[in-house]
Coordinates of C-alpha atoms and ligand atoms in Angstrom, one line a residue:
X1 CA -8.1 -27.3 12.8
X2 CA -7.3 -23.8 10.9
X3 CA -6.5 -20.8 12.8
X4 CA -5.2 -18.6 10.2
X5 CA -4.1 -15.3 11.1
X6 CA -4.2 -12.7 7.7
X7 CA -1.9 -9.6 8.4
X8 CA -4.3 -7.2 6.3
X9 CA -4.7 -3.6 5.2
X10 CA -5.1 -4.4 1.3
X11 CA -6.9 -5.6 -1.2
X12 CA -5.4 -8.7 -1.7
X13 CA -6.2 -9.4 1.8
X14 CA -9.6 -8.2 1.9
X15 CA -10.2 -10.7 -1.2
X16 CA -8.6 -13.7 0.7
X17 CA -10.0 -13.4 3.8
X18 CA -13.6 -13.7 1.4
X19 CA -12.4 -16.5 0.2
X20 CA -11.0 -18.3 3.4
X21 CA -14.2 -17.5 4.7
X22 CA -16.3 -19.4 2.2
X23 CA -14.0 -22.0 2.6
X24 CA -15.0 -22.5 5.9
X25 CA -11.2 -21.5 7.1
X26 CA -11.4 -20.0 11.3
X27 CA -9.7 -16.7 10.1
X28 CA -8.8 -13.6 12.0
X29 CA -7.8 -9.9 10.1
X30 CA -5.7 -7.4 11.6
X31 CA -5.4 -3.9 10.5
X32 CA -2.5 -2.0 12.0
X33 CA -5.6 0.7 12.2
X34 CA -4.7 3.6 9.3
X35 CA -8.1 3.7 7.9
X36 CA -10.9 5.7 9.8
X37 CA -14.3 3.1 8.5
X38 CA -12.7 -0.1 7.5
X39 CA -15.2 -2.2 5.7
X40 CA -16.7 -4.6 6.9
X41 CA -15.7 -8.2 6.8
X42 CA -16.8 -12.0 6.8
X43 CA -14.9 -12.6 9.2
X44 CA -13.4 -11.4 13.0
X45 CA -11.4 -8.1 12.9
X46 CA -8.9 -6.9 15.5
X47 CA -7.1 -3.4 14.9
X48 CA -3.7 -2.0 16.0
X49 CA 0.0 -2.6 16.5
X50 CA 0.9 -6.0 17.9
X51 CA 4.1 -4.1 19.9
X52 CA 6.9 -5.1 17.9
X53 CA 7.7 -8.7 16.0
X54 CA 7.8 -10.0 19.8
X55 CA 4.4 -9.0 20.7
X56 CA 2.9 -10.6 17.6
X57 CA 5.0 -13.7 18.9
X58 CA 3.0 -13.5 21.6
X59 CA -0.1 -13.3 19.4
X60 CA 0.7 -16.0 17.6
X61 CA 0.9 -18.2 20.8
X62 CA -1.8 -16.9 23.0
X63 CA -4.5 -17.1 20.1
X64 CA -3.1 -20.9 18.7
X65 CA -2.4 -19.2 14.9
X66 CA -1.4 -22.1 12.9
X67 CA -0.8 -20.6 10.4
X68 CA 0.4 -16.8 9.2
X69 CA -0.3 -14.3 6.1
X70 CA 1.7 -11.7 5.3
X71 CA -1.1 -9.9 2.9
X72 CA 0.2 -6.6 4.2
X73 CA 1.2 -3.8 1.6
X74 CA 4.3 -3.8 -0.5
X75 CA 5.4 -0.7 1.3
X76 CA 4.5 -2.1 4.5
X77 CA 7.9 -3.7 5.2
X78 CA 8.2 -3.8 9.2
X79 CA 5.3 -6.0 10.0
X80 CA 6.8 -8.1 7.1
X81 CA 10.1 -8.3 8.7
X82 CA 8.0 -8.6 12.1
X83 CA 6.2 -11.2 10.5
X84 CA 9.3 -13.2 9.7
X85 CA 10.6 -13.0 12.9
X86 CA 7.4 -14.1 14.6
X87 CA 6.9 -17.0 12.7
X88 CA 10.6 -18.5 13.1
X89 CA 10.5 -17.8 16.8
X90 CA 7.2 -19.7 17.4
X91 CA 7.6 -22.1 14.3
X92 CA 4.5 -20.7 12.7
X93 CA 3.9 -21.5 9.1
X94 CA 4.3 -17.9 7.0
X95 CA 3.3 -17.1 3.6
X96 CA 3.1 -14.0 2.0
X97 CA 0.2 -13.2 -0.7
X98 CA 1.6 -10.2 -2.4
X99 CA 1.1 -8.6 -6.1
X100 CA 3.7 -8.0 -8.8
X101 CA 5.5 -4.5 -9.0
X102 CA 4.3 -2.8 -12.1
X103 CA 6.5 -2.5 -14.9
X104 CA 7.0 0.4 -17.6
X105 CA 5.7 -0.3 -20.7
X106 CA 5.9 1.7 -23.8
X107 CA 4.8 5.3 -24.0
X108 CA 5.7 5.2 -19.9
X109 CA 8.5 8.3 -19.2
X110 CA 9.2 6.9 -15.4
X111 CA 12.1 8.5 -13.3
X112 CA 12.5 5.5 -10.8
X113 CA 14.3 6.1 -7.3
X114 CA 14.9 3.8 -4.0
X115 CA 12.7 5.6 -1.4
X116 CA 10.3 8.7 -0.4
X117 CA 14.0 10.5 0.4
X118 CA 14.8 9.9 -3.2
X119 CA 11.6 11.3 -4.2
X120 CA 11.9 14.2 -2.2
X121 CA 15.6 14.6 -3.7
X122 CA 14.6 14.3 -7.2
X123 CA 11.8 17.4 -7.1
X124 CA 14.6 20.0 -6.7
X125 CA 14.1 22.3 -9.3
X126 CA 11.4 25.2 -10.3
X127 CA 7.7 25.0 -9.2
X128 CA 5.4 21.9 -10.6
X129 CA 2.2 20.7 -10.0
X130 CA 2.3 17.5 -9.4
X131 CA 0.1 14.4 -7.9
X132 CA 1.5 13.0 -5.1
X133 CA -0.5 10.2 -4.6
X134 CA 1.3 8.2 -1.5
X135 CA -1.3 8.5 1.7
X136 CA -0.5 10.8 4.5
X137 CA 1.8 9.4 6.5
X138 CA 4.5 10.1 3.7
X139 CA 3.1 14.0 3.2
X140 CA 5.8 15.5 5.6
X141 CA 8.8 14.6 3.9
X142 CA 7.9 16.9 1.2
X143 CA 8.0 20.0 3.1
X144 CA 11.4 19.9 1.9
X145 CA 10.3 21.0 -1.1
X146 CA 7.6 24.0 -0.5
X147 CA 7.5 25.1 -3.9
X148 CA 5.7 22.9 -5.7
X149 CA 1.7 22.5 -5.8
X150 CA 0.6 19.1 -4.6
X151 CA -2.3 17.5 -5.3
X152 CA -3.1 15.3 -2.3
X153 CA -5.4 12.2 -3.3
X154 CA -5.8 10.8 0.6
X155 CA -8.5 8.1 1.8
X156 CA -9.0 10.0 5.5
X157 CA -8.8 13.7 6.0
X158 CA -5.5 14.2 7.6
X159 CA -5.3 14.9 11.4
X160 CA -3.5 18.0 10.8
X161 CA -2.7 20.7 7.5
X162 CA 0.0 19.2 5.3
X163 CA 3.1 21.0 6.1
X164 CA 3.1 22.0 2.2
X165 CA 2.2 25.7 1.6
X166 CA 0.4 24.9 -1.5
X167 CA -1.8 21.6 -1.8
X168 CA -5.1 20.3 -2.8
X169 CA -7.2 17.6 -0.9
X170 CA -9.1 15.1 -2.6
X171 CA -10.6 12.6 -0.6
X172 CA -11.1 9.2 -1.9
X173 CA -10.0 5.5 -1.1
X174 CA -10.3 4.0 -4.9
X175 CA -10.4 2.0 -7.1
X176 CA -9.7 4.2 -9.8
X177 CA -9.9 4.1 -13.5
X178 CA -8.0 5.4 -16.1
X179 CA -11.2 8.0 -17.5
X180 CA -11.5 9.6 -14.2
X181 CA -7.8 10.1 -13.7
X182 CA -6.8 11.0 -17.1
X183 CA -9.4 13.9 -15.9
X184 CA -8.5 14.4 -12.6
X185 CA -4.7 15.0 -14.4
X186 CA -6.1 17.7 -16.9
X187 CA -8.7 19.3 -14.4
X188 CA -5.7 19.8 -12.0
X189 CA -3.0 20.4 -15.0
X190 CA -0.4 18.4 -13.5
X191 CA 2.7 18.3 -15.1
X192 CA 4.3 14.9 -12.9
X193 CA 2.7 12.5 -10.8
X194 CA 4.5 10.9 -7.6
X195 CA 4.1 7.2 -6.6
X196 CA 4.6 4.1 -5.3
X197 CA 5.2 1.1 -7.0
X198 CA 2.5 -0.5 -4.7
X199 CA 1.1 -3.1 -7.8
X200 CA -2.1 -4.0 -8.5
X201 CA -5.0 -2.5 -9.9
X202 CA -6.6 -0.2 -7.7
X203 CA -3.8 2.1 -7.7
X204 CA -2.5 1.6 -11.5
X205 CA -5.1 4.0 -13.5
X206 CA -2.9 7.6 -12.3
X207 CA 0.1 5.8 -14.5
X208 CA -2.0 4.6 -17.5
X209 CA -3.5 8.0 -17.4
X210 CA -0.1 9.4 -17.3
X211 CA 1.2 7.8 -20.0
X212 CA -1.9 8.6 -22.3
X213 CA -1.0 12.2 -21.7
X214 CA 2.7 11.7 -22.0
X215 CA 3.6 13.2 -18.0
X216 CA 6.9 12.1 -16.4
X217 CA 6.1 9.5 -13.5
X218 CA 8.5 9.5 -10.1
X219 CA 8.2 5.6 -9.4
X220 CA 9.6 5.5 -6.1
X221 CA 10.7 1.4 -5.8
X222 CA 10.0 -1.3 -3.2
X223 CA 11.6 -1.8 0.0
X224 CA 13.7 -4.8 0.5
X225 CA 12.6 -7.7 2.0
X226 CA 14.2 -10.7 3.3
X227 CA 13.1 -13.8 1.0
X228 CA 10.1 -15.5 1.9
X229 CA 7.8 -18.1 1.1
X230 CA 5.6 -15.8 -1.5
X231 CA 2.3 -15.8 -3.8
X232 CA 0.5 -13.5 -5.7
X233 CA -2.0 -16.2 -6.1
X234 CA -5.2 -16.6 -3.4
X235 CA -5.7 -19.8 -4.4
X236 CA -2.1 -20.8 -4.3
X237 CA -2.3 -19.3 -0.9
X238 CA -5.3 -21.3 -0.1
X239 CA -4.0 -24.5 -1.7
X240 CA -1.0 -24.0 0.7
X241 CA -3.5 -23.7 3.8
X242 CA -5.3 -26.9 3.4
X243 CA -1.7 -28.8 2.0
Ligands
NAP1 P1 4.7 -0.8 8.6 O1 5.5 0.5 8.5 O2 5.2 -2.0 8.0 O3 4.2 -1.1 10.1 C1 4.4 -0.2 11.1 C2 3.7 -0.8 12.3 O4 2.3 -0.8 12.2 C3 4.1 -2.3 12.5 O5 5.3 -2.4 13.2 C4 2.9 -2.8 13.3 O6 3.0 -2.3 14.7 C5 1.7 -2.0 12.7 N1 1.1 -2.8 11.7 C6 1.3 -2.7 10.3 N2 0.4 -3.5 9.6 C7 -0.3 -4.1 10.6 C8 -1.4 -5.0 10.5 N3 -1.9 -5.5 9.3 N4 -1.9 -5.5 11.7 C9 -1.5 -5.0 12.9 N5 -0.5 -4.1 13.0 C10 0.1 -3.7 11.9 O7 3.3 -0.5 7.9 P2 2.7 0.8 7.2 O8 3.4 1.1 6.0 O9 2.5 1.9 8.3 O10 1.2 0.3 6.8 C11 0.2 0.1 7.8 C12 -0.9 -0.8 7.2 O11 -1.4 -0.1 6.1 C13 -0.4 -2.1 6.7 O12 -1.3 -3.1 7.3 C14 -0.5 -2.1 5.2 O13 -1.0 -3.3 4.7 C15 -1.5 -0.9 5.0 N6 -1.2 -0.1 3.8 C16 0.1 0.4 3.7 C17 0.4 1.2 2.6 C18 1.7 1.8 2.4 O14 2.0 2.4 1.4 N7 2.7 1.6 3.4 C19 -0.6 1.4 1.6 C20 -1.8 0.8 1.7 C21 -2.1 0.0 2.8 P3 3.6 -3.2 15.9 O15 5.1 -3.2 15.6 O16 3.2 -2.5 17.1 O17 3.0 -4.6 15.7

């Protein structure tokens, strides 16, 4: 009997957790709670921190998981490593379904550097506007840098102003495509855009847009993780489930 626990907040995740449930797989999703209106899903929801890679441990053994899915966010890298830990300390089966970093192609002018700090470092200099396209909870680093104008593509209004004197809101959770952001980048005249290399498509139309109009592109890089059992296949992921 499947009791598969799906570590969620993505895509990817959403899309398994569609397929485990028309597979017929006893699946639970957990959100760490970001999002305001989740959507809804085929199958059992629970919302918020665990407490640690102890208290999903705990989790793991009160609910009988047998069997764990890191299909968390690239950037999401402590309920990975909490994932790891969990699943070694109660001898849980772990795979992670993840998605490929993007790469730069031709035509791509990308100024890559190791974290938000780096980001922050790397936009000293005269005034810009630029699209910092990275979800609120990475806004207040760039205080550090008042004198820009940022233009603030967020999925939930934030709880409080952006500590950044000038900014833009535009609320919207994606997908995007490359028409709509090629406009967005000329309505707004930015002259660099800011962002993670999160993968995938959702999030990928900003840099094919900014490569059409030839802007410079802060790729700020993935976080290490330990290795790990990994897929960016669901039905690899699937195939693994019912091995
Ligand atoms: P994080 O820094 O790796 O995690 C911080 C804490 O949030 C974790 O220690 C855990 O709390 C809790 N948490 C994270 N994901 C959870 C989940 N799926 N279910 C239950 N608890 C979870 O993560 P983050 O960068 O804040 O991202 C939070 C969520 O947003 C993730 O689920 C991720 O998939 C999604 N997301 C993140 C990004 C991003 O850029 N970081 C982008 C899109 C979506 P406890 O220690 O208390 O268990």
């Amino acid at each position: 009997m499947h009791n598969i626990l799906v570590l969620g907040g993505t895509i990817e995740a959403t899309r398994l957790v569609a397929a485990l449930a028309a597979a017929g797989l006893a699946t639970t999703l957990s959100y760490a709670g970001r999002v305001e209106r989740p959507k809804p899903q085929p199958v059992p929801v629970r919302v918020g921190g665990f407490g640690g890679a102890t208290g999903l441990a705990s989790y793991l053994r009160a609910h009988a998981i047998t069997h764990l899915i890191d299909a968390t966010h690239p950037f999401a890298a402590q309920i990975s490593r909490n994932a790891l830990h969990a699943a070694q300390a109660t001898g849980t089966p772990l795979m992670a379904l993840t998605r490929p970093p993007w790469t730069a192609q031709r035509g791509d002018r990308w100024h890559n550097v190791p974290d938000i700090a780096g980001a922050v470092a790397a936009l000293t200099g005269p005034p810009q506007r630029i699209l910092l396209a990275l979800g609120r909870m990475h806004l207040a680093a760039f205080a550090q840098q008042p004198q820009h104008h940022y233009l603030l593509r967020l999925v939930d209004p934030p709880e409080a102003r952006p500590p950044l004197p000038d900014h833009h809101i535009i609320l919207d959770r994606g997908p995007f495509d490359a028409a709509s952001d090629t406009a967005l980048i000329r309505e707004h005249r930015i002259e660099l855009v800011v962002s993670k290399n999160a993968g995938g498509s959702g999030a990928q139309a900003k840099l094919v847009a900014a490569r059409a109009l030839g802007l410079p592109v802060l790729m700020i890089d993935r976080p290490a993780l330990p290795a790990r059992h990994e897929t960016h296949d669901i039905r690899a992921a699937i195939d693994w489930l019912i091995a």
